[in-house]
């Protein structure tokens, strides 16, 4: 019986060794894939974080410039209305300044001249019924281009610059059922042959072989 048990143990040890080798090879593959995934994730994450940071800083700067732009657009002391008024009061003198033209408005047909066709320059053109002819570039960017570009959506829930563990990208690839099966399927332990022989001396080969696996 001891010889038969030894043969059974040797056979099972051989099968176990083959299975262990296969498991180690598979683990090496999984480990290599994980390292590649981590590396790719870090590279992509770092690039995305840098891009989002630059975008945030640019938007912050635009926010800081909003006050200056608003004053340039509407201030009757130092803004565009003041320039219209100065040109009305002294057109000859103003003609020496950029040929009497005021530039910096939203371009129309590649022309960024600020005009006042529907208002009166002596009033700083503040009575105009249509402000499109003297809308500054900064006003157009702040009030039209940025809102229409939906750039702020990047920072809202679901946006590229606002990631959470609820996003599809961060959801686990392996489903919960499979994960539970992997977590609960323990690897059987192997008893030393000498202890196994001592413990199972005189017992049947079937029972001894069954006791070879302990979980």
Short mmCIF file of C-alpha atoms in Angstrom, two decimals, residues 13-90:
data_model
loop_
_atom_site.label_atom_id
_atom_site.label_comp_id
_atom_site.label_asym_id
_atom_site.label_seq_id
_atom_site.Cartn_x
_atom_site.Cartn_y
_atom_site.Cartn_z
CA UNK A 13 3.13 15.83 -7.62
CA UNK A 14 4.10 15.67 -11.28
CA UNK A 15 0.68 16.86 -12.39
CA UNK A 16 0.78 19.57 -9.75
CA UNK A 17 4.23 20.70 -10.90
CA UNK A 18 3.01 20.91 -14.49
CA UNK A 19 -0.03 22.86 -13.39
CA UNK A 20 2.11 25.14 -11.24
CA UNK A 21 4.47 25.82 -14.14
CA UNK A 22 1.52 26.66 -16.37
CA UNK A 23 0.11 28.91 -13.66
CA UNK A 24 3.44 30.71 -13.29
CA UNK A 25 3.65 31.25 -17.04
CA UNK A 26 0.13 32.64 -17.09
CA UNK A 27 0.92 34.84 -14.11
CA UNK A 28 4.00 36.20 -15.86
CA UNK A 29 1.81 37.08 -18.85
CA UNK A 30 -0.78 38.73 -16.64
CA UNK A 31 1.92 40.63 -14.73
CA UNK A 32 3.47 41.83 -17.97
CA UNK A 33 0.10 42.96 -19.30
CA UNK A 34 -0.62 44.76 -16.03
CA UNK A 35 2.70 46.60 -16.22
CA UNK A 36 1.94 47.61 -19.81
CA UNK A 37 -1.54 48.73 -18.79
CA UNK A 38 -0.20 50.73 -15.85
CA UNK A 39 2.43 52.33 -18.06
CA UNK A 40 -0.07 53.25 -20.76
CA UNK A 41 -2.54 54.50 -18.19
CA UNK A 42 0.07 56.70 -16.50
CA UNK A 43 1.24 58.13 -19.81
CA UNK A 44 -2.31 58.86 -20.91
CA UNK A 45 -3.32 60.17 -17.49
CA UNK A 46 -0.31 62.48 -17.26
CA UNK A 47 -0.92 63.85 -20.76
CA UNK A 48 -4.62 64.40 -20.03
CA UNK A 49 -3.86 66.03 -16.68
CA UNK A 50 -1.33 68.38 -18.28
CA UNK A 51 -3.79 69.34 -21.04
CA UNK A 52 -6.61 69.92 -18.55
CA UNK A 53 -4.32 71.99 -16.35
CA UNK A 54 -3.31 74.19 -19.27
CA UNK A 55 -6.94 74.60 -20.27
CA UNK A 56 -7.96 75.47 -16.72
CA UNK A 57 -5.15 78.03 -16.40
CA UNK A 58 -6.14 79.60 -19.71
CA UNK A 59 -9.77 79.85 -18.63
CA UNK A 60 -8.68 81.36 -15.31
CA UNK A 61 -6.65 83.95 -17.20
CA UNK A 62 -9.62 84.69 -19.44
CA UNK A 63 -11.74 85.19 -16.33
CA UNK A 64 -9.22 87.66 -14.97
CA UNK A 65 -9.25 89.52 -18.28
CA UNK A 66 -13.05 89.79 -18.32
CA UNK A 67 -13.05 92.91 -16.15
CA UNK A 68 -10.47 94.63 -18.34
CA UNK A 69 -12.37 93.70 -21.47
CA UNK A 70 -15.65 94.96 -20.03
CA UNK A 71 -14.06 98.30 -19.19
CA UNK A 72 -12.49 98.55 -22.64
CA UNK A 73 -15.86 97.85 -24.24
CA UNK A 74 -18.10 100.15 -22.22
CA UNK A 75 -16.08 102.64 -20.15
CA UNK A 76 -16.79 106.24 -21.13
CA UNK A 77 -13.50 107.29 -19.51
CA UNK A 78 -10.89 104.98 -21.00
CA UNK A 79 -12.85 102.53 -23.14
CA UNK A 80 -14.17 102.43 -26.68
CA UNK A 81 -16.96 104.98 -26.02
CA UNK A 82 -14.28 107.46 -24.94
CA UNK A 83 -12.43 106.95 -28.25
CA UNK A 84 -15.59 107.54 -30.27
CA UNK A 85 -16.18 110.76 -28.32
CA UNK A 86 -12.60 111.97 -28.80
CA UNK A 87 -12.81 111.35 -32.53
CA UNK A 88 -16.05 113.31 -32.72
CA UNK A 89 -14.66 116.26 -30.75
CA UNK A 90 -11.36 116.56 -32.66
#
